[in-house]
Coordinates of C-alpha atoms in Angstrom, one line a residue:
M1 CA 139.6 48.9 67.2
I2 CA 140.9 51.9 69.2
Q3 CA 144.3 51.2 67.8
A4 CA 142.9 50.7 64.3
K5 CA 141.0 53.9 64.5
Q6 CA 144.1 55.8 65.7
E7 CA 146.2 54.4 62.8
L8 CA 143.4 55.2 60.3
L9 CA 143.2 58.8 61.6
A10 CA 146.9 59.2 61.0
A11 CA 146.5 57.7 57.6
L12 CA 143.6 60.1 56.8
A13 CA 145.7 63.1 58.0
A14 CA 148.5 62.0 55.6
A15 CA 146.0 61.6 52.7
I16 CA 144.5 65.0 53.3
A17 CA 148.0 66.5 53.3
E18 CA 148.6 64.8 49.9
A19 CA 145.3 65.6 48.3
G20 CA 145.1 69.1 49.6
P21 CA 148.6 70.4 50.6
G22 CA 148.4 73.5 52.8
A23 CA 144.7 73.1 53.5
A24 CA 143.6 73.5 57.1
V25 CA 141.3 70.5 57.3
A26 CA 141.5 68.2 60.4
A27 CA 141.3 64.5 60.1
A28 CA 138.1 63.2 61.7
F29 CA 135.7 60.4 61.4
E30 CA 131.9 60.4 61.8
S31 CA 129.6 57.4 62.4
P32 CA 127.3 56.9 59.4
K33 CA 123.6 57.2 60.2
Q34 CA 122.9 54.0 58.4
A35 CA 124.9 50.8 58.9
A36 CA 124.6 50.1 55.1
H37 CA 126.9 53.1 54.5
G38 CA 129.9 51.6 56.2
D39 CA 131.6 51.7 59.6
L40 CA 133.3 55.2 59.4
A41 CA 132.6 58.2 57.3
C42 CA 134.8 61.2 56.4
T43 CA 133.7 64.6 55.1
A44 CA 137.2 66.0 54.4
A45 CA 136.5 66.1 50.6
L46 CA 133.6 68.5 51.2
Q47 CA 135.8 70.7 53.3
L48 CA 138.7 70.6 50.8
A49 CA 136.6 71.3 47.7
R50 CA 136.3 75.1 48.2
P51 CA 140.0 75.9 48.9
L52 CA 141.1 73.6 46.1
K53 CA 138.3 74.9 43.8
K54 CA 137.4 71.4 42.7
N55 CA 134.3 69.3 42.7
P56 CA 133.9 67.5 46.1
R57 CA 133.6 64.0 44.4
E58 CA 136.8 64.7 42.5
V59 CA 138.5 65.6 45.7
A60 CA 137.0 62.4 47.3
Q61 CA 138.5 60.3 44.5
A62 CA 141.9 61.8 45.2
L63 CA 141.5 61.1 48.9
V64 CA 140.6 57.5 48.2
E65 CA 143.6 57.1 46.0
A66 CA 145.9 58.6 48.6
L67 CA 144.3 56.5 51.4
S68 CA 144.7 53.3 49.4
R69 CA 148.5 53.7 49.6
Q70 CA 148.5 53.9 53.4
A71 CA 149.6 50.8 55.2
A72 CA 147.0 51.3 58.0
V73 CA 144.2 51.4 55.4
Q74 CA 145.5 48.2 53.7
R75 CA 145.6 46.5 57.1
W76 CA 142.3 47.6 58.6
V77 CA 139.9 48.6 55.7
A78 CA 138.1 46.2 53.4
A79 CA 136.7 48.9 51.1
L80 CA 136.6 52.6 50.5
E81 CA 133.5 54.1 48.9
I82 CA 132.5 57.5 47.6
A83 CA 128.9 58.4 48.4
G84 CA 126.6 61.4 47.9
P85 CA 128.2 64.8 47.3
G86 CA 131.6 63.6 48.3
F87 CA 131.5 61.5 51.5
V88 CA 134.2 58.8 51.9
N89 CA 132.9 55.7 53.7
F90 CA 135.2 53.1 55.2
R91 CA 134.1 49.5 55.5
L92 CA 136.4 47.9 58.1
R93 CA 137.8 44.4 58.1
D94 CA 136.3 42.1 60.7
A95 CA 139.5 42.1 62.6
A96 CA 139.4 45.9 63.1
R97 CA 136.0 45.7 64.8
Q98 CA 136.8 42.5 66.7
A99 CA 139.9 44.1 68.3
I100 CA 137.7 46.2 70.6
V101 CA 136.8 43.1 72.7
A102 CA 140.4 42.5 73.8
E103 CA 140.9 46.2 74.3
V104 CA 138.0 46.6 76.6
L105 CA 138.9 43.4 78.6
R106 CA 142.4 44.8 79.0
G107 CA 141.2 48.2 80.1
G108 CA 138.6 46.9 82.6
D109 CA 137.3 49.6 85.0
D110 CA 139.7 52.1 83.4
F111 CA 138.6 51.5 79.8
G112 CA 138.0 54.9 78.3
R113 CA 140.0 56.8 81.0
A114 CA 142.6 59.2 79.7
A115 CA 146.1 59.6 81.4
P116 CA 146.4 62.2 84.1
N117 CA 147.2 65.6 82.6
G118 CA 148.3 67.2 85.9
K119 CA 146.0 70.2 85.4
P120 CA 143.7 71.4 88.2
V121 CA 140.1 72.5 87.6
L122 CA 137.6 73.9 90.1
V123 CA 133.9 73.0 89.6
E124 CA 131.4 75.0 91.6
F125 CA 127.8 73.7 91.8
V126 CA 124.7 73.6 93.9
S127 CA 125.9 76.5 96.0
A128 CA 122.5 76.8 97.6
N129 CA 122.0 79.3 100.5
P130 CA 120.9 77.4 103.6
T131 CA 117.4 78.8 103.8
G132 CA 115.4 75.7 103.0
P133 CA 115.5 72.2 101.6
L134 CA 117.1 71.6 98.2
H135 CA 114.5 71.7 95.4
T136 CA 114.4 70.0 92.0
G137 CA 116.4 72.7 90.4
H138 CA 119.2 72.0 92.9
A139 CA 118.7 68.3 92.1
R140 CA 119.4 68.9 88.4
Q141 CA 122.4 71.0 89.2
A142 CA 123.8 68.5 91.6
C143 CA 123.5 65.7 89.0
L144 CA 125.0 67.9 86.3
G145 CA 127.9 69.1 88.4
D146 CA 128.8 65.7 89.7
A147 CA 128.7 64.1 86.3
I148 CA 130.8 66.9 84.8
C149 CA 133.3 66.4 87.5
N150 CA 133.4 62.7 86.7
L151 CA 133.8 63.4 83.0
L152 CA 136.7 65.7 83.7
D153 CA 138.3 63.2 86.1
W154 CA 138.0 60.5 83.4
Q155 CA 139.8 62.9 81.1
G156 CA 142.8 63.3 83.5
W157 CA 141.9 66.5 85.2
Q158 CA 142.6 67.1 88.9
V159 CA 139.1 68.0 89.9
T160 CA 138.0 70.0 93.0
R161 CA 134.3 70.1 93.8
E162 CA 133.3 73.3 95.6
F163 CA 130.1 74.5 97.3
Y164 CA 129.8 78.3 97.7
Y165 CA 127.1 79.9 99.9
N166 CA 126.2 82.9 101.9
D167 CA 125.8 82.6 105.7
A168 CA 125.2 86.2 106.6
G169 CA 123.1 88.0 103.9
V170 CA 119.5 89.2 103.8
Q171 CA 118.1 85.8 103.1
I172 CA 119.9 84.4 106.2
A173 CA 118.6 87.3 108.3
T174 CA 115.1 86.4 107.1
L175 CA 115.7 82.8 108.0
A176 CA 116.7 83.7 111.6
A177 CA 113.7 86.0 112.0
S178 CA 111.4 83.2 110.7
V179 CA 112.8 80.7 113.3
Q180 CA 112.6 83.3 116.0
A181 CA 109.0 83.9 115.2
R182 CA 108.3 80.2 115.5
L183 CA 110.1 80.2 118.9
N184 CA 107.8 82.9 120.0
G185 CA 104.8 80.8 119.2
L186 CA 103.8 82.4 115.9
K187 CA 103.0 80.6 112.7
P188 CA 102.2 81.6 109.1
G189 CA 99.0 83.6 109.0
D190 CA 99.2 84.8 112.6
A191 CA 99.2 88.5 113.5
G192 CA 102.8 89.5 113.9
W193 CA 104.2 86.8 111.6
P194 CA 106.9 88.5 109.5
E195 CA 105.6 89.2 106.0
S196 CA 108.9 88.1 104.3
A197 CA 109.3 85.0 106.5
Y198 CA 109.8 81.5 105.2
N199 CA 106.6 79.6 105.7
G200 CA 107.7 75.9 105.3
E201 CA 107.2 73.4 108.1
Y202 CA 110.9 72.9 108.2
I203 CA 111.1 76.3 110.0
A204 CA 109.1 74.7 112.9
D205 CA 111.5 71.8 113.0
V206 CA 114.5 74.1 113.2
A207 CA 112.8 76.1 116.0
A208 CA 111.9 72.9 118.0
D209 CA 115.5 71.6 117.9
F210 CA 116.9 75.1 118.8
A211 CA 114.5 75.1 121.8
A212 CA 115.7 71.7 122.8
R213 CA 119.3 73.0 122.7
K214 CA 120.5 70.4 120.3
T215 CA 123.8 70.3 118.5
V216 CA 123.8 70.0 114.7
H217 CA 126.7 68.8 112.6
A218 CA 127.1 69.7 108.9
D219 CA 130.0 68.8 106.7
D220 CA 131.6 72.3 107.1
R221 CA 130.3 73.5 110.5
E222 CA 128.5 72.6 113.8
F223 CA 126.7 74.6 116.4
T224 CA 124.9 74.0 119.7
A225 CA 121.7 75.9 120.4
S226 CA 121.3 78.1 123.5
G227 CA 117.5 77.6 123.5
F228 CA 116.8 81.3 124.2
S229 CA 114.4 83.0 121.7
D230 CA 116.1 86.4 122.1
D231 CA 119.5 85.0 121.0
L232 CA 119.1 86.0 117.4
E233 CA 122.7 85.5 116.5
G234 CA 122.6 82.0 118.0
I235 CA 119.4 81.3 116.1
R236 CA 121.1 82.4 112.9
Q237 CA 124.1 80.2 113.3
F238 CA 122.0 77.2 114.5
A239 CA 119.6 77.6 111.5
V240 CA 122.5 77.8 109.0
A241 CA 124.1 74.7 110.5
Y242 CA 120.8 72.8 110.7
L243 CA 119.9 73.5 107.1
R244 CA 123.4 72.8 105.9
H245 CA 123.1 69.4 107.6
E246 CA 119.8 68.8 105.8
Q247 CA 121.5 69.7 102.5
D248 CA 124.3 67.3 103.3
L249 CA 121.8 64.5 103.9
D250 CA 120.1 65.2 100.6
L251 CA 123.3 65.3 98.6
R252 CA 124.6 62.1 100.2
A253 CA 121.3 60.4 99.3
L254 CA 122.1 61.5 95.7
G255 CA 125.7 60.3 95.9
V256 CA 127.2 63.8 95.6
H257 CA 130.1 65.0 97.7
F258 CA 132.2 68.2 97.9
D259 CA 135.8 68.8 98.6
H260 CA 135.5 72.3 99.8
Y261 CA 133.0 74.8 101.1
F262 CA 133.5 78.6 100.5
L263 CA 131.5 81.2 102.4
E264 CA 130.6 84.5 100.9
S265 CA 131.0 86.1 104.3
S266 CA 134.7 85.2 104.2
L267 CA 135.2 87.4 101.2
Y268 CA 134.2 90.4 103.3
G269 CA 136.0 89.2 106.5
S270 CA 139.3 88.6 104.6
G271 CA 139.0 92.0 102.8
R272 CA 138.9 90.3 99.4
V273 CA 135.9 92.4 98.2
E274 CA 137.6 95.6 99.1
D275 CA 140.8 94.5 97.5
A276 CA 139.0 93.6 94.3
V277 CA 137.3 97.0 94.2
E278 CA 140.6 98.8 94.9
R279 CA 142.3 96.9 92.0
L280 CA 139.6 98.0 89.6
V281 CA 139.8 101.6 90.7
A282 CA 143.6 101.6 90.5
A283 CA 143.4 100.0 87.0
G284 CA 141.3 103.0 85.9
K285 CA 138.3 100.7 85.1
T286 CA 135.8 102.5 87.3
Y287 CA 134.2 106.0 87.5
E288 CA 131.9 107.9 89.8
E289 CA 128.5 109.0 88.7
G290 CA 125.4 109.9 90.7
G291 CA 127.1 109.1 93.9
A292 CA 127.8 105.5 92.8
L293 CA 130.9 103.7 91.6
W294 CA 130.6 102.2 88.2
L295 CA 132.6 99.5 86.4
R296 CA 133.5 100.1 82.7
S297 CA 132.2 96.7 81.8
T298 CA 131.3 97.8 78.2
E299 CA 135.1 97.7 77.6
Y300 CA 134.8 93.9 78.0
G301 CA 131.7 93.2 75.9
D302 CA 128.9 93.9 78.4
D303 CA 125.9 95.8 76.9
K304 CA 126.2 98.6 79.5
D305 CA 128.4 99.7 82.4
R306 CA 127.4 98.3 85.8
V307 CA 127.1 99.9 89.3
M308 CA 129.5 98.3 91.7
R309 CA 128.9 100.4 94.8
K310 CA 125.6 102.1 95.3
S311 CA 125.2 105.6 96.6
D312 CA 124.4 104.1 100.1
G313 CA 127.8 102.5 100.2
S314 CA 126.6 98.9 99.7
Y315 CA 127.9 96.7 96.9
T316 CA 125.8 95.2 94.2
Y317 CA 125.6 91.5 94.1
F318 CA 128.1 90.8 91.3
V319 CA 131.0 92.5 93.1
P320 CA 131.6 89.6 95.6
D321 CA 131.3 87.2 92.7
V322 CA 134.2 89.1 91.0
A323 CA 136.2 88.8 94.3
Y324 CA 135.3 85.1 94.6
H325 CA 136.5 84.3 91.1
L326 CA 139.7 86.2 91.5
A327 CA 140.2 84.1 94.7
K328 CA 139.7 80.9 92.6
F329 CA 142.4 82.0 90.2
E330 CA 144.8 83.0 93.0
R331 CA 144.2 79.7 94.8
G332 CA 145.8 77.9 91.8
F333 CA 142.8 77.1 89.6
P334 CA 143.6 78.5 86.1
R335 CA 140.4 76.8 84.9
A336 CA 137.0 77.1 86.7
I337 CA 133.5 75.9 85.8
N338 CA 130.3 77.2 87.3
I339 CA 127.1 75.1 87.1
Q340 CA 124.2 77.5 87.7
G341 CA 120.5 78.1 87.0
G342 CA 119.6 79.9 83.8
D343 CA 118.6 83.0 85.8
H344 CA 122.3 83.7 86.2
H345 CA 122.7 84.4 82.4
G346 CA 122.7 88.2 82.9
T347 CA 125.5 88.1 85.4
I348 CA 128.1 86.4 83.2
A349 CA 129.3 89.4 81.2
R350 CA 129.7 91.7 84.2
V351 CA 131.5 89.1 86.3
R352 CA 133.9 88.3 83.5
A353 CA 134.4 92.0 82.9
G354 CA 135.3 92.6 86.5
I355 CA 137.7 89.7 86.4
Q356 CA 139.4 90.9 83.3
A357 CA 139.5 94.5 84.4
A358 CA 141.4 93.5 87.6
G359 CA 144.5 92.9 85.4
L360 CA 145.8 89.7 87.1
G361 CA 146.3 87.8 83.9
V362 CA 143.2 85.7 84.2
P363 CA 142.3 84.0 80.9
A364 CA 139.6 85.6 78.9
G365 CA 136.3 83.7 79.3
Y366 CA 137.1 82.7 82.9
P367 CA 135.1 81.0 84.3
D368 CA 133.3 78.6 82.1
Y369 CA 129.5 78.5 82.7
V370 CA 127.0 75.7 82.4
L371 CA 123.5 77.1 82.8
H372 CA 120.5 74.8 83.3
K373 CA 116.7 75.3 83.1
M374 CA 114.4 74.3 85.8
V375 CA 112.4 71.1 86.2
T376 CA 108.7 70.4 86.0
V377 CA 107.6 67.4 88.0
M378 CA 104.7 65.2 86.9
K379 CA 103.1 62.6 89.2
G380 CA 99.8 60.8 88.6
G381 CA 99.4 62.7 85.4
Q382 CA 99.4 66.0 87.1
E383 CA 102.0 68.7 87.5
V384 CA 103.3 69.1 91.0
K385 CA 103.4 72.8 91.6
I386 CA 106.5 74.5 93.1
S387 CA 106.0 77.3 95.6
K388 CA 108.9 78.0 97.8
R389 CA 107.2 80.7 99.8
A390 CA 104.3 78.4 100.6
G391 CA 106.7 75.6 101.6
S392 CA 105.0 73.2 99.2
Y393 CA 107.6 72.7 96.5
V394 CA 109.0 69.3 95.5
T395 CA 112.4 68.7 97.1
L396 CA 115.4 66.7 96.0
R397 CA 114.6 64.3 98.8
D398 CA 111.0 63.8 97.6
L399 CA 112.3 62.7 94.2
I400 CA 114.7 60.2 95.7
E401 CA 112.1 58.8 98.0
W402 CA 109.6 58.5 95.1
T403 CA 111.8 57.0 92.5
G404 CA 115.3 56.2 93.9
R405 CA 118.8 57.7 93.3
D406 CA 119.5 56.0 90.0
A407 CA 116.3 57.3 88.4
V408 CA 116.9 60.8 89.6
R409 CA 120.4 61.0 88.4
F410 CA 119.8 59.3 85.0
F411 CA 116.6 61.3 84.3
M412 CA 118.2 64.6 85.3
L413 CA 121.2 63.9 82.9
S414 CA 119.1 62.6 80.0
R415 CA 118.6 66.1 78.4
K416 CA 120.8 69.0 77.6
A417 CA 121.2 71.3 80.5
D418 CA 119.7 74.3 78.7
T419 CA 116.5 72.6 77.7
E420 CA 113.3 72.4 79.7
F421 CA 112.9 69.1 81.5
V422 CA 109.8 67.2 82.7
F423 CA 110.5 64.7 85.4
D424 CA 107.8 62.0 85.1
V425 CA 107.7 60.2 88.4
D426 CA 105.3 57.5 87.0
L427 CA 107.7 56.8 84.1
A428 CA 110.7 56.5 86.5
L429 CA 108.9 53.8 88.4
K430 CA 108.1 51.6 85.4
K431 CA 110.1 48.3 85.1
N432 CA 110.0 48.0 81.3
D433 CA 111.7 49.4 78.2
E434 CA 109.7 52.7 78.3
N435 CA 111.9 53.7 81.3
P436 CA 115.3 54.7 79.9
V437 CA 117.3 54.0 83.1
F438 CA 115.6 50.6 83.4
Y439 CA 116.3 49.9 79.7
V440 CA 120.0 50.5 80.3
Q441 CA 120.4 48.8 83.6
Y442 CA 118.4 45.8 82.4
A443 CA 121.0 45.3 79.6
H444 CA 123.7 45.0 82.3
A445 CA 121.6 42.7 84.4
R446 CA 120.7 40.5 81.4
I447 CA 124.4 40.1 80.6
C448 CA 125.2 39.1 84.1
S449 CA 122.5 36.5 83.9
V450 CA 123.9 35.0 80.7
I451 CA 127.4 35.0 82.1
Q452 CA 126.2 33.2 85.2
Q453 CA 124.5 30.6 83.0
Y454 CA 127.8 30.2 81.1
V455 CA 129.6 29.6 84.4
E456 CA 127.0 27.1 85.6
K457 CA 127.5 25.1 82.4
G458 CA 131.2 24.8 83.2
G459 CA 132.5 27.9 81.3
D460 CA 135.4 29.9 82.7
A461 CA 134.3 33.6 82.7
G462 CA 137.7 34.7 83.9
A463 CA 139.7 33.3 81.0
L464 CA 138.3 35.1 78.0
H465 CA 141.4 37.0 76.7
G466 CA 142.4 34.0 74.6
A467 CA 139.0 33.7 72.9
D468 CA 138.9 33.5 69.1
F469 CA 137.3 36.9 68.4
A470 CA 137.5 36.2 64.6
L471 CA 134.3 34.1 65.2
L472 CA 132.3 37.3 65.9
T473 CA 131.0 38.0 62.5
A474 CA 127.2 38.2 62.9
P475 CA 125.7 41.6 61.9
A476 CA 124.4 42.2 65.5
E477 CA 128.0 41.5 66.8
A478 CA 129.5 44.0 64.3
A479 CA 127.0 46.7 65.3
L480 CA 127.6 46.1 69.0
M481 CA 131.4 46.2 68.7
L482 CA 131.3 49.5 66.8
E483 CA 129.2 51.0 69.7
L484 CA 131.8 49.8 72.3
A485 CA 134.6 51.3 70.3
R486 CA 133.0 54.7 70.4
F487 CA 133.1 55.0 74.2
P488 CA 136.5 56.8 74.6
E489 CA 135.7 59.4 72.0
V490 CA 132.1 59.9 73.4
L491 CA 133.7 60.5 76.8
A492 CA 136.2 63.0 75.4
G493 CA 133.5 64.9 73.5
A494 CA 131.1 65.0 76.5
A495 CA 133.8 66.3 78.8
A496 CA 134.9 69.0 76.3
D497 CA 131.3 70.2 75.9
F498 CA 130.2 69.7 79.5
A499 CA 127.5 67.4 78.2
P500 CA 126.8 64.4 80.4
H501 CA 123.6 63.9 78.4
D502 CA 125.8 62.5 75.6
I503 CA 126.7 59.6 77.9
A504 CA 123.1 59.0 78.7
F505 CA 122.3 58.9 74.9
Y506 CA 125.4 56.6 74.3
L507 CA 124.2 54.2 77.0
R508 CA 120.9 53.8 75.4
G509 CA 122.7 53.1 72.1
V510 CA 124.8 50.4 73.6
A511 CA 121.8 48.9 75.5
G512 CA 119.9 48.9 72.2
A513 CA 122.7 47.2 70.3
F514 CA 122.9 44.6 73.0
H515 CA 119.2 43.9 73.2
S516 CA 119.1 43.5 69.5
Y517 CA 122.0 41.0 69.7
Y518 CA 120.2 39.2 72.5
A519 CA 117.1 38.9 70.3
N520 CA 118.9 37.7 67.2
E521 CA 121.6 35.3 68.4
R522 CA 122.1 32.5 70.9
F523 CA 125.1 32.8 73.2
L524 CA 125.4 29.4 74.9
V525 CA 125.8 27.5 71.7
D526 CA 127.2 24.0 71.4
D527 CA 130.3 25.3 69.6
A528 CA 132.5 26.0 72.7
A529 CA 134.8 28.3 70.8
L530 CA 132.0 30.5 69.5
A531 CA 130.3 30.5 73.0
R532 CA 133.5 31.6 74.6
A533 CA 133.9 34.4 72.0
R534 CA 130.4 35.6 72.5
I535 CA 130.7 35.6 76.3
A536 CA 133.9 37.6 75.9
L537 CA 131.9 40.2 73.8
L538 CA 129.1 40.2 76.4
T539 CA 131.7 40.8 79.2
A540 CA 133.2 43.7 77.3
T541 CA 129.7 45.1 76.8
R542 CA 129.0 44.8 80.5
Q543 CA 132.2 46.6 81.3
V544 CA 131.4 49.5 79.0
L545 CA 127.9 49.8 80.4
R546 CA 129.3 49.8 83.9
N547 CA 132.0 52.4 83.2
A548 CA 129.5 54.7 81.5
L549 CA 127.0 54.4 84.2
A550 CA 129.7 55.1 86.8
V551 CA 130.4 58.4 85.0
L552 CA 126.7 59.4 85.6
G553 CA 126.8 58.1 89.1
V554 CA 124.3 55.4 88.4
S555 CA 124.5 51.8 89.6
A556 CA 124.9 48.7 87.5
P557 CA 122.6 46.0 89.0
Q558 CA 123.3 42.3 88.5
R559 CA 119.6 41.3 88.8
M560 CA 116.4 43.1 87.8
D561 CA 112.8 42.1 87.4
R562 CA 110.6 43.2 84.5
E563 CA 106.9 44.1 84.5
Q564 CA 106.5 42.2 81.3
P565 CA 108.0 38.7 80.4
A566 CA 111.4 39.0 78.9
L567 CA 112.5 37.2 75.7
E568 CA 113.7 33.6 75.9
T569 CA 117.0 33.5 77.7
A570 CA 120.2 32.4 76.0

């Protein structure tokens, strides 16, 4: 059906050019909301009506006449119908839908994957300063970033995953002072305990290991403790390495990895921050006022000019961000994507202004941003409060231990990034259709069970390419095949929009179409040819489920148990 759809798109483009010469209307199909309306829908007539100054249904009739003359339409379409104000609905021949089974079987693990485009892209996400365990906001960001990387990889991009953090700022100094206070026998609430200190119990763990002169290994650094409480620099380095190691453990448990780590301190050590400021000054994009250095960011769409260097000589926090993104571009990444919390919204305009003002030819709109909202956690019907200062917030590791990696990843990716999200721990533990990840995974496990039964009855599950797909004519089969055929375009759209939630929605649609098929038809029928064709369709469905789950970083189990009795098996 992928081939049929491509040929029909070309036919639609030709028909649009014939019916509305010179009109800038792209050929595109939509999926009708109701199966009764056909298999594909086109709104081109509605778009052509205004420039042609004609009634949309009149334009639709012209389109249908032009389409009817196209060879691809004659080959793949059973009927063309005009509906509503001017929609053109396509009813496909059975062969068009049935072709998807062979296409999926041929593609296998790569079905839906685009050819490499040779273009590099840098995706920065998580980027948590090593001052404490990763919390649920980091969990959402890690899942988003990793899934977006997977989507881009499936679309042919050369993806580099980067983690950026500060190892020498005010927060790190506070971390070192907190550990030192613990080493000196103090704890939260004691006289002499630093007011700004981190109060979590993890600080005591860091102090204990420092006193024991342990060596900690993180993905990007390692350090051996001296054990001396007056060694503040040693405490700082050990605490950073210790908490980076803890972050690594959390991220591995979630199945997330990084290709490169970038330190904010390196921007100062390498002189990149000073170089960026000098570029902006030399370009005439700054001015002095009130003893401070200002960026003319309003020239680039910001609502007001921004202070770059304060009167005390220190830089404001967006300046190293400008230097960092200039470094990204100079390192050979003409495209960069940042996954960050919604609280970063106010920095976008000023960072982009600084990048553009540097005059290095960086594309406008660089970098792209995906901003996400925070997560509310419910457990036992109660909200679990988050309080980082008190050290009582829900961590990424808590969620994994409570519900498992698959549930965390699927749930975090089941909503648009910019929407509020409630993580219901109790729902994530349910083994029934109320739990969306269970619903999808169980579809895969059910298929595996049916195929195993087929093999046990003497069927050859490895020789399905020659099956007679023309036998797949049941309504539930048609609906399922249409869903499978959507996978490549859903992938492309999700990658273009940085929207992995579209894959989660799609998976639920495929699972739903399969469960309906399971309820309405038998697979292991006496007719060997029909049984073989249906097992081929199930195998294709299993493949698409597996591929889509892989994009989200979620496993595809072969066996699962339900809380409630399942329907009769095939």
